[in-house]
Every structure is written in structure tokens, then in C-alpha cells.
Amino acid sequence: MADFESPTLQILVCIFHTEPVQKRIRDFKGDITRFFLAKRKQFEKDIHASFRILNANLHSIFKAQQKSRQELQAMHSQMFESLHQGWLDDVESSREQEDHLALITGKQMKILQKAIGDHETTIGNAKDLRDTFLKVW
């Protein structure tokens, strides 16, 4: 304390170096530390709560989009299933028509062959009749 020239400064130094002031300063530092620790813990809780809320929101958005995609997929499947079934029915119908047409064509071929045979017989009979008639004359 010899370094201080004024007696007022010496008194102030003595006051600040006394035990109760030092205790108050330590208590004040402790209060500030506890205050900042409490603020830090509250900040961490707030951050965790924000992340939980954000995660829940993202999860609900994902679920809504997933549900929408599933509904669209079901709707398209239903539309194309009926379209595909109609196409299969058309294919079956055309096969049946093809078989029926082949059967009719076969019958017509037999009729035509019989008609050709009958025609050839008739022509042969007409030639025979002509030859007989020419011989008689």
C-alpha cells in the first residue's frame, strides 16, 4: 500500500481488499457463472425442442407425401388395370373371331372344291354328250 500516494486511494484499496468485498466478488462471479450455465442449458433445451419440432414437421410432411404417392399409385393402378383388362378382352375376342373366320374359310374351301369337282363332272358329261351327239349326226 505504500505505492499509493493519496490516503483516499489507500482507504479504497483497503476496502476492496477486505474479505467481505472479495467474497462478494467471488459470489458475483459465481452468480454470473450459474446464470450463464442456466442460460446455456435453456438454450440447449430450446435447440433440442426446435429440432424435435422440425423433425416432427418433416416426418408429417414425409408421411403426407407418401400417402399422396400411394393414393396416386392406387388410382393409376386401378385405371390401367381396367384398361389392361379391356385390352385382354379385346385380344380374346379377336382370337375367337379369327378362329370363327378360319372355320368359315375352311367350310367355304370345301364347298368351292366340291363345286369345282361338280363343275368338272358337268363339263365332262357335256363333252361326252356332245361327242355322242356328233357321232350320231
PDB file of N, CA and C in Angstrom, residues 31-114:
ATOM      1  N   ASP A  31     -22.451 -16.205  -9.305  1.00  0.00           N
ATOM      2  CA  ASP A  31     -23.802 -15.922  -9.792  1.00  0.00           C
ATOM      3  C   ASP A  31     -23.810 -15.775 -11.309  1.00  0.00           C
ATOM      4  N   ILE A  32     -22.824 -15.050 -11.821  1.00  0.00           N
ATOM      5  CA  ILE A  32     -22.732 -14.875 -13.276  1.00  0.00           C
ATOM      6  C   ILE A  32     -22.508 -16.229 -13.955  1.00  0.00           C
ATOM      7  N   THR A  33     -21.631 -17.052 -13.393  1.00  0.00           N
ATOM      8  CA  THR A  33     -21.362 -18.371 -13.967  1.00  0.00           C
ATOM      9  C   THR A  33     -22.624 -19.226 -13.958  1.00  0.00           C
ATOM     10  N   ARG A  34     -23.323 -19.234 -12.816  1.00  0.00           N
ATOM     11  CA  ARG A  34     -24.564 -20.011 -12.733  1.00  0.00           C
ATOM     12  C   ARG A  34     -25.609 -19.470 -13.709  1.00  0.00           C
ATOM     13  N   PHE A  35     -25.676 -18.146 -13.811  1.00  0.00           N
ATOM     14  CA  PHE A  35     -26.614 -17.524 -14.739  1.00  0.00           C
ATOM     15  C   PHE A  35     -26.328 -17.964 -16.179  1.00  0.00           C
ATOM     16  N   PHE A  36     -25.054 -17.903 -16.575  1.00  0.00           N
ATOM     17  CA  PHE A  36     -24.702 -18.295 -17.940  1.00  0.00           C
ATOM     18  C   PHE A  36     -24.872 -19.795 -18.158  1.00  0.00           C
ATOM     19  N   LEU A  37     -24.592 -20.612 -17.137  1.00  0.00           N
ATOM     20  CA  LEU A  37     -24.842 -22.055 -17.266  1.00  0.00           C
ATOM     21  C   LEU A  37     -26.332 -22.333 -17.433  1.00  0.00           C
ATOM     22  N   ALA A  38     -27.150 -21.628 -16.664  1.00  0.00           N
ATOM     23  CA  ALA A  38     -28.600 -21.804 -16.787  1.00  0.00           C
ATOM     24  C   ALA A  38     -29.063 -21.364 -18.172  1.00  0.00           C
ATOM     25  N   LYS A  39     -28.527 -20.224 -18.628  1.00  0.00           N
ATOM     26  CA  LYS A  39     -28.873 -19.760 -19.977  1.00  0.00           C
ATOM     27  C   LYS A  39     -28.430 -20.779 -21.022  1.00  0.00           C
ATOM     28  N   ARG A  40     -27.256 -21.341 -20.844  1.00  0.00           N
ATOM     29  CA  ARG A  40     -26.736 -22.336 -21.791  1.00  0.00           C
ATOM     30  C   ARG A  40     -27.625 -23.576 -21.812  1.00  0.00           C
ATOM     31  N   LYS A  41     -28.007 -24.058 -20.617  1.00  0.00           N
ATOM     32  CA  LYS A  41     -28.878 -25.231 -20.546  1.00  0.00           C
ATOM     33  C   LYS A  41     -30.225 -24.935 -21.192  1.00  0.00           C
ATOM     34  N   GLN A  42     -30.776 -23.739 -20.940  1.00  0.00           N
ATOM     35  CA  GLN A  42     -32.049 -23.360 -21.549  1.00  0.00           C
ATOM     36  C   GLN A  42     -31.913 -23.273 -23.065  1.00  0.00           C
ATOM     37  N   PHE A  43     -30.797 -22.733 -23.530  1.00  0.00           N
ATOM     38  CA  PHE A  43     -30.544 -22.642 -24.967  1.00  0.00           C
ATOM     39  C   PHE A  43     -30.478 -24.033 -25.579  1.00  0.00           C
ATOM     40  N   GLU A  44     -29.766 -24.948 -24.900  1.00  0.00           N
ATOM     41  CA  GLU A  44     -29.673 -26.330 -25.400  1.00  0.00           C
ATOM     42  C   GLU A  44     -31.053 -26.984 -25.435  1.00  0.00           C
ATOM     43  N   LYS A  45     -31.861 -26.761 -24.373  1.00  0.00           N
ATOM     44  CA  LYS A  45     -33.215 -27.317 -24.356  1.00  0.00           C
ATOM     45  C   LYS A  45     -34.036 -26.741 -25.507  1.00  0.00           C
ATOM     46  N   ASP A  46     -33.913 -25.432 -25.724  1.00  0.00           N
ATOM     47  CA  ASP A  46     -34.657 -24.794 -26.810  1.00  0.00           C
ATOM     48  C   ASP A  46     -34.228 -25.343 -28.166  1.00  0.00           C
ATOM     49  N   ILE A  47     -32.928 -25.521 -28.361  1.00  0.00           N
ATOM     50  CA  ILE A  47     -32.413 -26.082 -29.625  1.00  0.00           C
ATOM     51  C   ILE A  47     -32.941 -27.498 -29.819  1.00  0.00           C
ATOM     52  N   HIS A  48     -32.874 -28.321 -28.753  1.00  0.00           N
ATOM     53  CA  HIS A  48     -33.367 -29.702 -28.868  1.00  0.00           C
ATOM     54  C   HIS A  48     -34.867 -29.708 -29.169  1.00  0.00           C
ATOM     55  N   ALA A  49     -35.613 -28.811 -28.507  1.00  0.00           N
ATOM     56  CA  ALA A  49     -37.056 -28.741 -28.767  1.00  0.00           C
ATOM     57  C   ALA A  49     -37.308 -28.299 -30.210  1.00  0.00           C
ATOM     58  N   SER A  50     -36.528 -27.336 -30.689  1.00  0.00           N
ATOM     59  CA  SER A  50     -36.687 -26.885 -32.079  1.00  0.00           C
ATOM     60  C   SER A  50     -36.403 -28.018 -33.051  1.00  0.00           C
ATOM     61  N   PHE A  51     -35.346 -28.789 -32.775  1.00  0.00           N
ATOM     62  CA  PHE A  51     -35.032 -29.922 -33.651  1.00  0.00           C
ATOM     63  C   PHE A  51     -36.117 -30.986 -33.591  1.00  0.00           C
ATOM     64  N   ARG A  52     -36.652 -31.230 -32.400  1.00  0.00           N
ATOM     65  CA  ARG A  52     -37.731 -32.222 -32.288  1.00  0.00           C
ATOM     66  C   ARG A  52     -38.951 -31.757 -33.085  1.00  0.00           C
ATOM     67  N   ILE A  53     -39.297 -30.478 -32.967  1.00  0.00           N
ATOM     68  CA  ILE A  53     -40.448 -29.944 -33.702  1.00  0.00           C
ATOM     69  C   ILE A  53     -40.181 -30.000 -35.208  1.00  0.00           C
ATOM     70  N   LEU A  54     -38.980 -29.599 -35.610  1.00  0.00           N
ATOM     71  CA  LEU A  54     -38.620 -29.643 -37.030  1.00  0.00           C
ATOM     72  C   LEU A  54     -38.670 -31.080 -37.545  1.00  0.00           C
ATOM     73  N   ASN A  55     -38.139 -32.005 -36.766  1.00  0.00           N
ATOM     74  CA  ASN A  55     -38.154 -33.418 -37.161  1.00  0.00           C
ATOM     75  C   ASN A  55     -39.592 -33.925 -37.275  1.00  0.00           C
ATOM     76  N   ALA A  56     -40.431 -33.538 -36.309  1.00  0.00           N
ATOM     77  CA  ALA A  56     -41.839 -33.963 -36.364  1.00  0.00           C
ATOM     78  C   ALA A  56     -42.526 -33.375 -37.588  1.00  0.00           C
ATOM     79  N   ASN A  57     -42.258 -32.098 -37.886  1.00  0.00           N
ATOM     80  CA  ASN A  57     -42.855 -31.479 -39.069  1.00  0.00           C
ATOM     81  C   ASN A  57     -42.393 -32.157 -40.347  1.00  0.00           C
ATOM     82  N   LEU A  58     -41.099 -32.417 -40.446  1.00  0.00           N
ATOM     83  CA  LEU A  58     -40.573 -33.106 -41.630  1.00  0.00           C
ATOM     84  C   LEU A  58     -41.166 -34.498 -41.757  1.00  0.00           C
ATOM     85  N   HIS A  59     -41.308 -35.174 -40.619  1.00  0.00           N
ATOM     86  CA  HIS A  59     -41.884 -36.521 -40.632  1.00  0.00           C
ATOM     87  C   HIS A  59     -43.337 -36.472 -41.108  1.00  0.00           C
ATOM     88  N   SER A  60     -44.099 -35.482 -40.625  1.00  0.00           N
ATOM     89  CA  SER A  60     -45.500 -35.394 -41.059  1.00  0.00           C
ATOM     90  C   SER A  60     -45.588 -35.040 -42.540  1.00  0.00           C
ATOM     91  N   ILE A  61     -44.686 -34.179 -43.023  1.00  0.00           N
ATOM     92  CA  ILE A  61     -44.661 -33.849 -44.454  1.00  0.00           C
ATOM     93  C   ILE A  61     -44.329 -35.099 -45.270  1.00  0.00           C
ATOM     94  N   PHE A  62     -43.335 -35.865 -44.807  1.00  0.00           N
ATOM     95  CA  PHE A  62     -42.953 -37.097 -45.500  1.00  0.00           C
ATOM     96  C   PHE A  62     -44.125 -38.068 -45.534  1.00  0.00           C
ATOM     97  N   LYS A  63     -44.814 -38.222 -44.403  1.00  0.00           N
ATOM     98  CA  LYS A  63     -45.950 -39.145 -44.350  1.00  0.00           C
ATOM     99  C   LYS A  63     -47.066 -38.688 -45.292  1.00  0.00           C
ATOM    100  N   ALA A  64     -47.325 -37.377 -45.327  1.00  0.00           N
ATOM    101  CA  ALA A  64     -48.379 -36.863 -46.211  1.00  0.00           C
ATOM    102  C   ALA A  64     -48.008 -37.102 -47.673  1.00  0.00           C
ATOM    103  N   GLN A  65     -46.752 -36.856 -48.023  1.00  0.00           N
ATOM    104  CA  GLN A  65     -46.313 -37.094 -49.397  1.00  0.00           C
ATOM    105  C   GLN A  65     -46.359 -38.581 -49.731  1.00  0.00           C
ATOM    106  N   GLN A  66     -45.964 -39.407 -48.786  1.00  0.00           N
ATOM    107  CA  GLN A  66     -46.003 -40.851 -49.010  1.00  0.00           C
ATOM    108  C   GLN A  66     -47.446 -41.316 -49.223  1.00  0.00           C
ATOM    109  N   LYS A  67     -48.366 -40.808 -48.414  1.00  0.00           N
ATOM    110  CA  LYS A  67     -49.777 -41.174 -48.562  1.00  0.00           C
ATOM    111  C   LYS A  67     -50.299 -40.708 -49.915  1.00  0.00           C
ATOM    112  N   SER A  68     -49.925 -39.496 -50.308  1.00  0.00           N
ATOM    113  CA  SER A  68     -50.352 -38.972 -51.608  1.00  0.00           C
ATOM    114  C   SER A  68     -49.815 -39.829 -52.745  1.00  0.00           C
ATOM    115  N   ARG A  69     -48.543 -40.224 -52.643  1.00  0.00           N
ATOM    116  CA  ARG A  69     -47.959 -41.091 -53.684  1.00  0.00           C
ATOM    117  C   ARG A  69     -48.672 -42.436 -53.737  1.00  0.00           C
ATOM    118  N   GLN A  70     -48.995 -42.989 -52.582  1.00  0.00           N
ATOM    119  CA  GLN A  70     -49.691 -44.275 -52.560  1.00  0.00           C
ATOM    120  C   GLN A  70     -51.084 -44.158 -53.160  1.00  0.00           C
ATOM    121  N   GLU A  71     -51.789 -43.037 -52.869  1.00  0.00           N
ATOM    122  CA  GLU A  71     -53.122 -42.846 -53.435  1.00  0.00           C
ATOM    123  C   GLU A  71     -53.050 -42.692 -54.950  1.00  0.00           C
ATOM    124  N   LEU A  72     -52.070 -41.930 -55.430  1.00  0.00           N
ATOM    125  CA  LEU A  72     -51.899 -41.780 -56.877  1.00  0.00           C
ATOM    126  C   LEU A  72     -51.563 -43.111 -57.537  1.00  0.00           C
ATOM    127  N   GLN A  73     -50.697 -43.875 -56.893  1.00  0.00           N
ATOM    128  CA  GLN A  73     -50.309 -45.179 -57.445  1.00  0.00           C
ATOM    129  C   GLN A  73     -51.514 -46.102 -57.500  1.00  0.00           C
ATOM    130  N   ALA A  74     -52.336 -46.081 -56.450  1.00  0.00           N
ATOM    131  CA  ALA A  74     -53.534 -46.925 -56.436  1.00  0.00           C
ATOM    132  C   ALA A  74     -54.517 -46.489 -57.523  1.00  0.00           C
ATOM    133  N   MET A  75     -54.673 -45.165 -57.690  1.00  0.00           N
ATOM    134  CA  MET A  75     -55.580 -44.660 -58.715  1.00  0.00           C
ATOM    135  C   MET A  75     -55.101 -45.044 -60.112  1.00  0.00           C
ATOM    136  N   HIS A  76     -53.805 -44.874 -60.366  1.00  0.00           N
ATOM    137  CA  HIS A  76     -53.269 -45.248 -61.679  1.00  0.00           C
ATOM    138  C   HIS A  76     -53.362 -46.757 -61.897  1.00  0.00           C
ATOM    139  N   SER A  77     -53.079 -47.523 -60.862  1.00  0.00           N
ATOM    140  CA  SER A  77     -53.179 -48.978 -60.993  1.00  0.00           C
ATOM    141  C   SER A  77     -54.607 -49.378 -61.348  1.00  0.00           C
ATOM    142  N   GLN A  78     -55.564 -48.748 -60.678  1.00  0.00           N
ATOM    143  CA  GLN A  78     -56.963 -49.083 -60.957  1.00  0.00           C
ATOM    144  C   GLN A  78     -57.331 -48.697 -62.387  1.00  0.00           C
ATOM    145  N   MET A  79     -56.910 -47.496 -62.810  1.00  0.00           N
ATOM    146  CA  MET A  79     -57.221 -47.057 -64.176  1.00  0.00           C
ATOM    147  C   MET A  79     -56.586 -47.993 -65.199  1.00  0.00           C
ATOM    148  N   PHE A  80     -55.318 -48.291 -65.028  1.00  0.00           N
ATOM    149  CA  PHE A  80     -54.625 -49.103 -66.015  1.00  0.00           C
ATOM    150  C   PHE A  80     -55.010 -50.569 -65.918  1.00  0.00           C
ATOM    151  N   GLU A  81     -55.455 -51.013 -64.741  1.00  0.00           N
ATOM    152  CA  GLU A  81     -55.925 -52.391 -64.624  1.00  0.00           C
ATOM    153  C   GLU A  81     -57.172 -52.574 -65.467  1.00  0.00           C
ATOM    154  N   SER A  82     -58.110 -51.620 -65.381  1.00  0.00           N
ATOM    155  CA  SER A  82     -59.326 -51.743 -66.202  1.00  0.00           C
ATOM    156  C   SER A  82     -58.978 -51.606 -67.687  1.00  0.00           C
ATOM    157  N   LEU A  83     -58.053 -50.724 -68.010  1.00  0.00           N
ATOM    158  CA  LEU A  83     -57.612 -50.581 -69.401  1.00  0.00           C
ATOM    159  C   LEU A  83     -56.960 -51.869 -69.893  1.00  0.00           C
ATOM    160  N   HIS A  84     -56.100 -52.442 -69.058  1.00  0.00           N
ATOM    161  CA  HIS A  84     -55.421 -53.698 -69.419  1.00  0.00           C
ATOM    162  C   HIS A  84     -56.429 -54.832 -69.561  1.00  0.00           C
ATOM    163  N   GLN A  85     -57.414 -54.882 -68.645  1.00  0.00           N
ATOM    164  CA  GLN A  85     -58.432 -55.930 -68.734  1.00  0.00           C
ATOM    165  C   GLN A  85     -59.239 -55.767 -70.011  1.00  0.00           C
ATOM    166  N   GLY A  86     -59.571 -54.543 -70.386  1.00  0.00           N
ATOM    167  CA  GLY A  86     -60.285 -54.299 -71.644  1.00  0.00           C
ATOM    168  C   GLY A  86     -59.465 -54.754 -72.835  1.00  0.00           C
ATOM    169  N   TRP A  87     -58.165 -54.475 -72.780  1.00  0.00           N
ATOM    170  CA  TRP A  87     -57.279 -54.912 -73.872  1.00  0.00           C
ATOM    171  C   TRP A  87     -57.244 -56.433 -73.947  1.00  0.00           C
ATOM    172  N   LEU A  88     -57.145 -57.116 -72.797  1.00  0.00           N
ATOM    173  CA  LEU A  88     -57.147 -58.587 -72.792  1.00  0.00           C
ATOM    174  C   LEU A  88     -58.461 -59.130 -73.351  1.00  0.00           C
ATOM    175  N   ASP A  89     -59.579 -58.488 -72.993  1.00  0.00           N
ATOM    176  CA  ASP A  89     -60.876 -58.911 -73.526  1.00  0.00           C
ATOM    177  C   ASP A  89     -60.914 -58.735 -75.044  1.00  0.00           C
ATOM    178  N   ASP A  90     -60.381 -57.610 -75.534  1.00  0.00           N
ATOM    179  CA  ASP A  90     -60.334 -57.379 -76.986  1.00  0.00           C
ATOM    180  C   ASP A  90     -59.468 -58.414 -77.691  1.00  0.00           C
ATOM    181  N   VAL A  91     -58.344 -58.766 -77.084  1.00  0.00           N
ATOM    182  CA  VAL A  91     -57.459 -59.784 -77.672  1.00  0.00           C
ATOM    183  C   VAL A  91     -58.184 -61.118 -77.738  1.00  0.00           C
ATOM    184  N   GLU A  92     -58.874 -61.488 -76.676  1.00  0.00           N
ATOM    185  CA  GLU A  92     -59.618 -62.761 -76.656  1.00  0.00           C
ATOM    186  C   GLU A  92     -60.718 -62.744 -77.708  1.00  0.00           C
ATOM    187  N   SER A  93     -61.417 -61.631 -77.812  1.00  0.00           N
ATOM    188  CA  SER A  93     -62.489 -61.520 -78.810  1.00  0.00           C
ATOM    189  C   SER A  93     -61.926 -61.637 -80.221  1.00  0.00           C
ATOM    190  N   SER A  94     -60.800 -60.992 -80.484  1.00  0.00           N
ATOM    191  CA  SER A  94     -60.222 -61.074 -81.834  1.00  0.00           C
ATOM    192  C   SER A  94     -59.738 -62.490 -82.129  1.00  0.00           C
ATOM    193  N   ARG A  95     -59.235 -63.190 -81.130  1.00  0.00           N
ATOM    194  CA  ARG A  95     -58.825 -64.596 -81.353  1.00  0.00           C
ATOM    195  C   ARG A  95     -60.036 -65.462 -81.681  1.00  0.00           C
ATOM    196  N   GLU A  96     -61.125 -65.230 -80.942  1.00  0.00           N
ATOM    197  CA  GLU A  96     -62.339 -66.000 -81.218  1.00  0.00           C
ATOM    198  C   GLU A  96     -62.848 -65.696 -82.639  1.00  0.00           C
ATOM    199  N   GLN A  97     -62.814 -64.415 -83.029  1.00  0.00           N
ATOM    200  CA  GLN A  97     -63.237 -64.051 -84.373  1.00  0.00           C
ATOM    201  C   GLN A  97     -62.317 -64.666 -85.425  1.00  0.00           C
ATOM    202  N   GLU A  98     -61.028 -64.700 -85.109  1.00  0.00           N
ATOM    203  CA  GLU A  98     -60.058 -65.308 -86.034  1.00  0.00           C
ATOM    204  C   GLU A  98     -60.349 -66.793 -86.204  1.00  0.00           C
ATOM    205  N   ASP A  99     -60.606 -67.488 -85.092  1.00  0.00           N
ATOM    206  CA  ASP A  99     -60.937 -68.919 -85.174  1.00  0.00           C
ATOM    207  C   ASP A  99     -62.228 -69.137 -85.963  1.00  0.00           C
ATOM    208  N   HIS A 100     -63.234 -68.288 -85.695  1.00  0.00           N
ATOM    209  CA  HIS A 100     -64.510 -68.409 -86.412  1.00  0.00           C
ATOM    210  C   HIS A 100     -64.303 -68.162 -87.909  1.00  0.00           C
ATOM    211  N   LEU A 101     -63.496 -67.150 -88.231  1.00  0.00           N
ATOM    212  CA  LEU A 101     -63.203 -66.843 -89.636  1.00  0.00           C
ATOM    213  C   LEU A 101     -62.452 -68.010 -90.293  1.00  0.00           C
ATOM    214  N   ALA A 102     -61.516 -68.613 -89.576  1.00  0.00           N
ATOM    215  CA  ALA A 102     -60.778 -69.761 -90.126  1.00  0.00           C
ATOM    216  C   ALA A 102     -61.725 -70.930 -90.379  1.00  0.00           C
ATOM    217  N   LEU A 103     -62.672 -71.155 -89.468  1.00  0.00           N
ATOM    218  CA  LEU A 103     -63.648 -72.242 -89.642  1.00  0.00           C
ATOM    219  C   LEU A 103     -64.535 -71.970 -90.862  1.00  0.00           C
ATOM    220  N   ILE A 104     -65.023 -70.751 -90.994  1.00  0.00           N
ATOM    221  CA  ILE A 104     -65.867 -70.393 -92.149  1.00  0.00           C
ATOM    222  C   ILE A 104     -65.064 -70.528 -93.444  1.00  0.00           C
ATOM    223  N   THR A 105     -63.821 -70.072 -93.433  1.00  0.00           N
ATOM    224  CA  THR A 105     -62.972 -70.173 -94.628  1.00  0.00           C
ATOM    225  C   THR A 105     -62.768 -71.637 -95.009  1.00  0.00           C
ATOM    226  N   GLY A 106     -62.550 -72.510 -94.033  1.00  0.00           N
ATOM    227  CA  GLY A 106     -62.396 -73.950 -94.310  1.00  0.00           C
ATOM    228  C   GLY A 106     -63.652 -74.540 -94.937  1.00  0.00           C
ATOM    229  N   LYS A 107     -64.819 -74.157 -94.416  1.00  0.00           N
ATOM    230  CA  LYS A 107     -66.080 -74.653 -94.971  1.00  0.00           C
ATOM    231  C   LYS A 107     -66.265 -74.150 -96.407  1.00  0.00           C
ATOM    232  N   GLN A 108     -65.932 -72.851 -96.622  1.00  0.00           N
ATOM    233  CA  GLN A 108     -66.062 -72.308 -97.968  1.00  0.00           C
ATOM    234  C   GLN A 108     -65.110 -73.006 -98.935  1.00  0.00           C
ATOM    235  N   MET A 109     -63.913 -73.346 -98.466  1.00  0.00           N
ATOM    236  CA  MET A 109     -62.957 -74.074 -99.317  1.00  0.00           C
ATOM    237  C   MET A 109     -63.534 -75.435 -99.714  1.00  0.00           C
ATOM    238  N   LYS A 110     -64.141 -76.140 -98.754  1.00  0.00           N
ATOM    239  CA  LYS A 110     -64.729 -77.445 -99.071  1.00  0.00           C
ATOM    240  C   LYS A 110     -65.869 -77.294-100.087  1.00  0.00           C
ATOM    241  N   ILE A 111     -66.705 -76.280 -99.872  1.00  0.00           N
ATOM    242  CA  ILE A 111     -67.822 -76.041-100.803  1.00  0.00           C
ATOM    243  C   ILE A 111     -67.281 -75.720-102.186  1.00  0.00           C
ATOM    244  N   LEU A 112     -66.245 -74.866-102.237  1.00  0.00           N
ATOM    245  CA  LEU A 112     -65.651 -74.485-103.513  1.00  0.00           C
ATOM    246  C   LEU A 112     -65.019 -75.693-104.201  1.00  0.00           C
ATOM    247  N   GLN A 113     -64.314 -76.531-103.445  1.00  0.00           N
ATOM    248  CA  GLN A 113     -63.715 -77.729-104.041  1.00  0.00           C
ATOM    249  C   GLN A 113     -64.798 -78.669-104.571  1.00  0.00           C
ATOM    250  N   LYS A 114     -65.883 -78.831-103.818  1.00  0.00           N
ATOM    251  CA  LYS A 114     -66.982 -79.678-104.281  1.00  0.00           C
ATOM    252  C   LYS A 114     -67.607 -79.083-105.540  1.00  0.00           C
TER     253      LYS A 114
END
